mmCIF file of C-alpha atoms in Angstrom:
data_model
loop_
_atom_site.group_PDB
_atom_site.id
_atom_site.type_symbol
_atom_site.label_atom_id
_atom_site.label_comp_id
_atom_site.label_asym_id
_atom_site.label_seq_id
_atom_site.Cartn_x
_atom_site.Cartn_y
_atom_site.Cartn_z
ATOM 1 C CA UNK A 21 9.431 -14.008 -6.276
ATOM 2 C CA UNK A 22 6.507 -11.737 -5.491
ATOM 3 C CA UNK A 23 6.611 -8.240 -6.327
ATOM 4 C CA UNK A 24 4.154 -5.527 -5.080
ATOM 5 C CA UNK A 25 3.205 -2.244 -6.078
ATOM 6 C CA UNK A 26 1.449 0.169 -4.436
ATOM 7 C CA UNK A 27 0.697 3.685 -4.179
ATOM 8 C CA UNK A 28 0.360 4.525 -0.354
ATOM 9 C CA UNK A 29 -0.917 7.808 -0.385
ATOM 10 C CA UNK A 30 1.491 9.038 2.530
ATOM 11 C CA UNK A 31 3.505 6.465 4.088
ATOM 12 C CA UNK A 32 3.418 8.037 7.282
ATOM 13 C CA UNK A 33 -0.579 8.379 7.239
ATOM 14 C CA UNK A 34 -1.204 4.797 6.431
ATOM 15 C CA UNK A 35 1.894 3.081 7.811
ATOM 16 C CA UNK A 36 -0.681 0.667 9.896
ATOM 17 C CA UNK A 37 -2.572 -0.546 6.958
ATOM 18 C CA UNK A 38 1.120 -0.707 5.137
ATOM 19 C CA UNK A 39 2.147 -2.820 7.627
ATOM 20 C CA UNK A 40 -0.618 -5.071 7.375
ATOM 21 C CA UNK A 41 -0.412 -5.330 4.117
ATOM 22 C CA UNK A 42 2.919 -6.520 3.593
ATOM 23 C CA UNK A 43 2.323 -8.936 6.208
ATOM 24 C CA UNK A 44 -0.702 -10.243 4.039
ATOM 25 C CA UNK A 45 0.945 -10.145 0.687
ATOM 26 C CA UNK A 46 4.072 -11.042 1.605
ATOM 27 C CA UNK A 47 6.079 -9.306 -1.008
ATOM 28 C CA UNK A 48 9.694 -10.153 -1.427
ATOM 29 C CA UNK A 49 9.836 -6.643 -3.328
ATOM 30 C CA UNK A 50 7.973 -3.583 -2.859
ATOM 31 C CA UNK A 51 7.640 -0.633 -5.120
ATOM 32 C CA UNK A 52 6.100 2.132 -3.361
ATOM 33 C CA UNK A 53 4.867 5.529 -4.487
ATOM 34 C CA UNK A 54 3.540 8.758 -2.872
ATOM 35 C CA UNK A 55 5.786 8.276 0.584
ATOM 36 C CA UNK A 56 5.043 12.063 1.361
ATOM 37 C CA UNK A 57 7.718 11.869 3.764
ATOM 38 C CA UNK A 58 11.411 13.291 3.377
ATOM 39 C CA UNK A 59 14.686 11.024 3.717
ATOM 40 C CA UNK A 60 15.518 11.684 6.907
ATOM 41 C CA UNK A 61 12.058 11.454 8.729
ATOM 42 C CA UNK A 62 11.370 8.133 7.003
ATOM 43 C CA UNK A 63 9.763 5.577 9.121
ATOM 44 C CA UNK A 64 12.285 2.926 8.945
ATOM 45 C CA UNK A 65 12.037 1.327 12.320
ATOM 46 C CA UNK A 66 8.716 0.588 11.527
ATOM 47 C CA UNK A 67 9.536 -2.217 9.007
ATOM 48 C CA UNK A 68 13.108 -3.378 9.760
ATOM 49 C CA UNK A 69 11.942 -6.225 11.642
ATOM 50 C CA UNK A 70 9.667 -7.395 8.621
ATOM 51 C CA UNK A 71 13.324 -8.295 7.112
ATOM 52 C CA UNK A 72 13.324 -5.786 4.401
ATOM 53 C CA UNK A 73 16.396 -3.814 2.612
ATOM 54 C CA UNK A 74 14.842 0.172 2.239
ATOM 55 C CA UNK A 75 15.772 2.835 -0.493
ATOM 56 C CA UNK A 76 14.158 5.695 -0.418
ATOM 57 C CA UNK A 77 13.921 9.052 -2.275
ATOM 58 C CA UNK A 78 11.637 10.927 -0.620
ATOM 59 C CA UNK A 79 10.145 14.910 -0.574
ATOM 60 C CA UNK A 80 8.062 16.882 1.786
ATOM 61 C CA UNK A 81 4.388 16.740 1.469
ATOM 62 C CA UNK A 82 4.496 15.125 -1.916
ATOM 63 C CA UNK A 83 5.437 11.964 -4.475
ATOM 64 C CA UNK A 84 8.306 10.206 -3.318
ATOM 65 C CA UNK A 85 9.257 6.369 -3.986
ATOM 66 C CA UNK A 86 10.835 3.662 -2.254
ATOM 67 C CA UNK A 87 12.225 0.395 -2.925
ATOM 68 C CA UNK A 88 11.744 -2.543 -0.208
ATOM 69 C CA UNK A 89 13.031 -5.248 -0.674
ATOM 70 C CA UNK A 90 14.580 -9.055 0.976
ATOM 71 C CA UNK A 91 17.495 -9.092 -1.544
ATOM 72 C CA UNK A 92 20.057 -7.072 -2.214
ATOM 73 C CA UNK A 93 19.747 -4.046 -3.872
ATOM 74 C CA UNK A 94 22.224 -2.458 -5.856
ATOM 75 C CA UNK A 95 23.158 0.111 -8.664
ATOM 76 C CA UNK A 96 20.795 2.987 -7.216
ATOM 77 C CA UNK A 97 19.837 5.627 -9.751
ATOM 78 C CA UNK A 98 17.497 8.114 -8.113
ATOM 79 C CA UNK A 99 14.897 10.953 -10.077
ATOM 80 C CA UNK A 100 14.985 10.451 -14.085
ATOM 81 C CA UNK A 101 18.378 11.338 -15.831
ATOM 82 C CA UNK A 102 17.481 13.993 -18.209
ATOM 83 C CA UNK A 103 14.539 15.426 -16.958
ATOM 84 C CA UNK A 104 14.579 19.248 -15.312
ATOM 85 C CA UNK A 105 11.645 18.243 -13.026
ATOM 86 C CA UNK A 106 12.875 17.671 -9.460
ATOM 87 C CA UNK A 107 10.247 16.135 -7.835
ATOM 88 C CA UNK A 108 10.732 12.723 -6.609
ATOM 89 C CA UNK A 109 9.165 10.325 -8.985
ATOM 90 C CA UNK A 110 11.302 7.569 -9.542
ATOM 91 C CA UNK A 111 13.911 5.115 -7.968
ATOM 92 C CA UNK A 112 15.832 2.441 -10.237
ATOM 93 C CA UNK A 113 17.909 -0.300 -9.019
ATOM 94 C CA UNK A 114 19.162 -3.893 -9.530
ATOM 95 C CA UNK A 115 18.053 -6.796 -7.143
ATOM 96 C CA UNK A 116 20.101 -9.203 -6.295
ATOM 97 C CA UNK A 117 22.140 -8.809 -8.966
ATOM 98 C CA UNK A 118 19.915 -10.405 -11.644
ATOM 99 C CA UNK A 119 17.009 -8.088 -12.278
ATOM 100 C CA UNK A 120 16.498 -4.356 -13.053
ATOM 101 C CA UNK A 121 13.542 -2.959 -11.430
ATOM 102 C CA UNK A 122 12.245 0.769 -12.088
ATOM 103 C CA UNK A 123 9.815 2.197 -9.624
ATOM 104 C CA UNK A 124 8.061 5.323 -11.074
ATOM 105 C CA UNK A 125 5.225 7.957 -9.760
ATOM 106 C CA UNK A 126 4.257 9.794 -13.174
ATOM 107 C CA UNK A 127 3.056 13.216 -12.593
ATOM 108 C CA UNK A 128 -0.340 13.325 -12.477
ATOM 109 C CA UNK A 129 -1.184 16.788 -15.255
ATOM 110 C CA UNK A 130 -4.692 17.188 -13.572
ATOM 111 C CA UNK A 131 -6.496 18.492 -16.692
ATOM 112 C CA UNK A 132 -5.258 18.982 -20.598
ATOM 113 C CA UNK A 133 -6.251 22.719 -19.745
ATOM 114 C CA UNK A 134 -3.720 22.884 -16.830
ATOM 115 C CA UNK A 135 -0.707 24.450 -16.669
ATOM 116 C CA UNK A 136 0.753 21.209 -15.082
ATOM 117 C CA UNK A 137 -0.177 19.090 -18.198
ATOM 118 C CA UNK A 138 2.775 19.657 -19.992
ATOM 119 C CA UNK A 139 5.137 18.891 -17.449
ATOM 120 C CA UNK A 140 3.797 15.568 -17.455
ATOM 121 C CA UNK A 141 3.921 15.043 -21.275
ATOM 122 C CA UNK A 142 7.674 16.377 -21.172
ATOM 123 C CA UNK A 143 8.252 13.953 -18.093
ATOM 124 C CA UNK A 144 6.699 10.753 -19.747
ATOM 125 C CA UNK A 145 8.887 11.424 -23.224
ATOM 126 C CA UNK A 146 11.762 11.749 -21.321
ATOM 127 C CA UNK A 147 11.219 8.081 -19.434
ATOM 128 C CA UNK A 148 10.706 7.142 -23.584
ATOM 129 C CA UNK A 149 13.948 8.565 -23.353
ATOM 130 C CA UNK A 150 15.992 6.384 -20.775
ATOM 131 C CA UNK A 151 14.357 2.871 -21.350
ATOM 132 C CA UNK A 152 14.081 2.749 -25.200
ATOM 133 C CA UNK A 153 17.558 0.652 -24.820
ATOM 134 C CA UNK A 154 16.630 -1.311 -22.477
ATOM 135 C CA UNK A 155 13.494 -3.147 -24.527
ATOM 136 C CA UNK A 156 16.273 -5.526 -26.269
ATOM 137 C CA UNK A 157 18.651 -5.632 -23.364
ATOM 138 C CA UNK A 158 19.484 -9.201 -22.088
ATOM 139 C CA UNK A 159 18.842 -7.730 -18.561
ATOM 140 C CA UNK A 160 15.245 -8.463 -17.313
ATOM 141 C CA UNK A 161 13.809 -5.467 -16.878
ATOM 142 C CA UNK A 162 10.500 -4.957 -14.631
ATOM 143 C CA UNK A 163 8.590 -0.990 -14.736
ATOM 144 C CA UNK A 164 6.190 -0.463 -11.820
ATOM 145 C CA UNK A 165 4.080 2.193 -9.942
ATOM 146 C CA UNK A 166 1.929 4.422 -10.471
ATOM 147 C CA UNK A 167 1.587 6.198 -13.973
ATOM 148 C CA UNK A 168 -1.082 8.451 -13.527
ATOM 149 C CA UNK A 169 -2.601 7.059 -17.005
ATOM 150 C CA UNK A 170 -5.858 5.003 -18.107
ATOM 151 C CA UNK A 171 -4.858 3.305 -21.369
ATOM 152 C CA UNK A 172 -8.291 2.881 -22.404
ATOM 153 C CA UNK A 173 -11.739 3.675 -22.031
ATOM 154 C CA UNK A 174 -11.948 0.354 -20.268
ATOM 155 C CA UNK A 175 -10.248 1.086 -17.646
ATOM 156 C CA UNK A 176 -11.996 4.457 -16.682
ATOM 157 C CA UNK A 177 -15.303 3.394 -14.976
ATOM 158 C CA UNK A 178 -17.060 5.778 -16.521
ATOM 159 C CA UNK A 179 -15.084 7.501 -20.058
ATOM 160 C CA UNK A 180 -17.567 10.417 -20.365
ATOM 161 C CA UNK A 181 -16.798 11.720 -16.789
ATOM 162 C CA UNK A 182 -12.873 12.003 -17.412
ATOM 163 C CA UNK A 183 -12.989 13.884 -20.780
ATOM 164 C CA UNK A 184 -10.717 16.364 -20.179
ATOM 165 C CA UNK A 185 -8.682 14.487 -17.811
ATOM 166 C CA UNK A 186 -4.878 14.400 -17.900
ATOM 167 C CA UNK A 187 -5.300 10.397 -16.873
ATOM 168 C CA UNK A 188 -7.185 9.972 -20.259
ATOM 169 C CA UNK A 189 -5.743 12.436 -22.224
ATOM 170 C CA UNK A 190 -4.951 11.341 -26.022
ATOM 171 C CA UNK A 191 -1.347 12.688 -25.886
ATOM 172 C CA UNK A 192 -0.359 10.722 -22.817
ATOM 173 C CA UNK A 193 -2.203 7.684 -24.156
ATOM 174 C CA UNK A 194 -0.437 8.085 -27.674
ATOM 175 C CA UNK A 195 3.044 7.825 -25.164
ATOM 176 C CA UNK A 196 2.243 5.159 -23.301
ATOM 177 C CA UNK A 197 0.771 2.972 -26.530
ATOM 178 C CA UNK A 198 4.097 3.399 -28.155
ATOM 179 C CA UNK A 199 5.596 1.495 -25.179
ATOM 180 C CA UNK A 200 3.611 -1.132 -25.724
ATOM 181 C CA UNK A 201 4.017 -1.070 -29.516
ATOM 182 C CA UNK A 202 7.735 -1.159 -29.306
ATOM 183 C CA UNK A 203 7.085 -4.373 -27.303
ATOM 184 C CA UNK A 204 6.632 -3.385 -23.540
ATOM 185 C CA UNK A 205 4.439 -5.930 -22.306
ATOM 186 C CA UNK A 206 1.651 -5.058 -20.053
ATOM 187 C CA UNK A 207 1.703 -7.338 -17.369
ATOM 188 C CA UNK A 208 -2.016 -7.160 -15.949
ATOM 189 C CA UNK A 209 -3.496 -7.392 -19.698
ATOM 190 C CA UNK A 210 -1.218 -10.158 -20.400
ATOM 191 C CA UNK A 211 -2.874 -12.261 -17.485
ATOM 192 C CA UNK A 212 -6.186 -11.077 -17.811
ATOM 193 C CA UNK A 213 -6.942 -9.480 -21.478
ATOM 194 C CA UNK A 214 -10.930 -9.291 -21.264
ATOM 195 C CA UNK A 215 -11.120 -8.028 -17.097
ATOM 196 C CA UNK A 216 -13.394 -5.692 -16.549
ATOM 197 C CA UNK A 217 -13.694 -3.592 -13.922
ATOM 198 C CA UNK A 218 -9.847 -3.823 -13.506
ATOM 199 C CA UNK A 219 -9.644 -1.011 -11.089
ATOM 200 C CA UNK A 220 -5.878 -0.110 -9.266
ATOM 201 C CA UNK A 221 -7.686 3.255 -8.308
ATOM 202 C CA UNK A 222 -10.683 3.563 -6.179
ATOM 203 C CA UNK A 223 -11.460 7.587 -4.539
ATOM 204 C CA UNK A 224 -12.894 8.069 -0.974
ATOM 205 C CA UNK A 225 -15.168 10.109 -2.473
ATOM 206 C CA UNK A 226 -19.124 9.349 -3.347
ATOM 207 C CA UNK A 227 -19.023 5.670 -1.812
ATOM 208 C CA UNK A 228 -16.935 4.984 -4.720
ATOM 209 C CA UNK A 229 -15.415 1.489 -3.135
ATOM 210 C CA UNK A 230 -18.819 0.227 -2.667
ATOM 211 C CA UNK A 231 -20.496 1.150 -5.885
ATOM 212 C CA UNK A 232 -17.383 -0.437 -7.752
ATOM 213 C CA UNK A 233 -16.070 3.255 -9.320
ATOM 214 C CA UNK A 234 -12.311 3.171 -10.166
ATOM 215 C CA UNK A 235 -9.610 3.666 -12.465
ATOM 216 C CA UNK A 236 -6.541 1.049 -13.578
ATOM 217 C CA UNK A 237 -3.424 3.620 -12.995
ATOM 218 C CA UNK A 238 -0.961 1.366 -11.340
ATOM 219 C CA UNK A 239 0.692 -0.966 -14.106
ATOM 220 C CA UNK A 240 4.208 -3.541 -14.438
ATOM 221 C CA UNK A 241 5.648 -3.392 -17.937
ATOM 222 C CA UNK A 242 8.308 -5.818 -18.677
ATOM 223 C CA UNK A 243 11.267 -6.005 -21.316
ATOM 224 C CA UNK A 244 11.229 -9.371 -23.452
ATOM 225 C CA UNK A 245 14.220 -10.589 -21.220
ATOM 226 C CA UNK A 246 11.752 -9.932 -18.116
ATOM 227 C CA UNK A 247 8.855 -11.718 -20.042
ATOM 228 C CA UNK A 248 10.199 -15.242 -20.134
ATOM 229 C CA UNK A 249 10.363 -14.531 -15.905
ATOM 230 C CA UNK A 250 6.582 -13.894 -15.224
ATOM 231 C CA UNK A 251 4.177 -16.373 -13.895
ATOM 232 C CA UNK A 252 0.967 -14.000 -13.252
ATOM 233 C CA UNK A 253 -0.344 -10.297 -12.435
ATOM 234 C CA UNK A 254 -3.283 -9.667 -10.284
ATOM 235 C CA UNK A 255 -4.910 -6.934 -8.225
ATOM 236 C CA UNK A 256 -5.272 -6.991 -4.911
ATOM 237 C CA UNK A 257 -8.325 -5.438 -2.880
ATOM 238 C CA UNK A 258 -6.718 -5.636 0.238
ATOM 239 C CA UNK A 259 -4.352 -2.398 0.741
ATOM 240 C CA UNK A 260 -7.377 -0.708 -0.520
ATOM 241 C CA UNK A 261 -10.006 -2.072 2.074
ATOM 242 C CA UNK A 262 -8.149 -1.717 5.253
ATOM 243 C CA UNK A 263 -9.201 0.131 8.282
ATOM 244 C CA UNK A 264 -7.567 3.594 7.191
ATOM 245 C CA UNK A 265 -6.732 2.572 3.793
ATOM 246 C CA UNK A 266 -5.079 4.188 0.692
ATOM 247 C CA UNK A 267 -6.714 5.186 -2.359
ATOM 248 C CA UNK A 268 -4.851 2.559 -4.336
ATOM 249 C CA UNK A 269 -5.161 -1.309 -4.211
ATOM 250 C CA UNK A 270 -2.059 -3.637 -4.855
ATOM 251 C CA UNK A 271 -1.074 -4.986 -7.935
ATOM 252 C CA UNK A 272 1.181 -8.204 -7.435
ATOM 253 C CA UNK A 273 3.543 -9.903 -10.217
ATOM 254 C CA UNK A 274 5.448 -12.901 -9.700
ATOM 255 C CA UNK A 275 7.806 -13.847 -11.527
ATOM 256 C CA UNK A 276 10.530 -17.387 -11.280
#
């Protein structure tokens, strides 16, 4: 079973490049982020003959998530229970009865200085919040999307030049480490502990694609029922090179 993530930067915008993408990839799931589109203008006729179940939460003009996928899907929670914000950052369901998926678009904070910053800080302890019992549950238990984070200097192309940065920020670091501590497993580093240059990120801006300038944002963290399930985690240039592209490339896990 293939599972893609992928932040799409407006579904509507891209919907081309979407397209070819998930006829490319071939994803049996599909965690998307950033759909910029509300519920009821949603472009479902677009991908219903590509065979795909569709859950959406969406909002004008900003975030929104969707769930795609060619199994059932079942038990829909949507936004984070607990949290005040109302902006439409995550979608959690069960596939075909047999795993838990979580598809999440973390607020971004812009700087440490912004006003916004704590809003994200308050948003990420609450998600500490709502999965800290499901680490030992006998569920699998698969986290994807976009999380608005860089977990270490490595995977900032260049450190100096985000100082200051919500995405680097020690205090959303410190939140996200404690995931991982706790026993979260980081599906990319798992696969591929010493890549460099592991970029899920890559800006229009500055020729950024071609001079190889990005940022690893995009992650799948797995529970240790979810761990025994995974066969690999890789990036994948291709959402990110189209025609009119997104800003983000794929990230693919596969799991039995």
């Amino acid at each position: 079973m293939k599972i893609l993530t992928l932040n799409i930067n407006s579904i509507r915008a891209h919907a081309e490049s979407f397209l070819d993408s998930l006829r490319e990839i071939q994803p049996d799931i599909v965690l998307v982020q950033e759909t910029k589109v509300e519920d009821h203008i949603f472009p479902h006729i677009l991908f219903e003959h590509l065979g795909y179940n569709i859950k959406i939460f969406g909002q004008k003009s900003w975030n929104g998530v969707a769930i795609f996928s060619k199994l059932s899907i079942e038990d829909v929670t949507r936004n984070l229970p607990g949290c005040s914000d109302p902006a439409a950052r995550m979608m959690e369901c069960v596939i075909d009865g047999r795993i838990r998926i979580i598809n999440v678009y973390m607020p971004n904070g812009e700087s440490i200085d912004s006003p916004k910053f704590p809003g994200k800080i308050e948003w990420m302890e609450h998600f500490s919040n709502h999965i800290v019992q499901m680490l030992d549950s006998e569920e699998p238990v698969i986290i994807g999307g976009d999380f608005n984070v860089a977990i270490e200097d490595r995977d900032i192309w260049n450190p100096k030049q985000y100082e200051g940065s919500s995405i680097s920020a020690p205090a959303a670091r410190k939140i996200m480490r404690k995931w991982l501590d706790a026993g979260w497993l980081d599906c990319y580093r798992h696969f591929h502990p010493d890549a460099e240059n592991a970029w899920t990120w890559i800006g229009y801006r500055g020729g950024s694609l071609g001079k190889g300038n990005g940022l690893r944002l995009d992650y799948f963290l797995a529970n240790r029922a979810a761990v025994k399930l995974l066969k690999s985690c890789d990036i994948d240039m291709r959402p990110r090179m189209a025609d009119k592209p997104t800003d983000h490339c794929g990230l693919v896990l596969e799991i039995e």
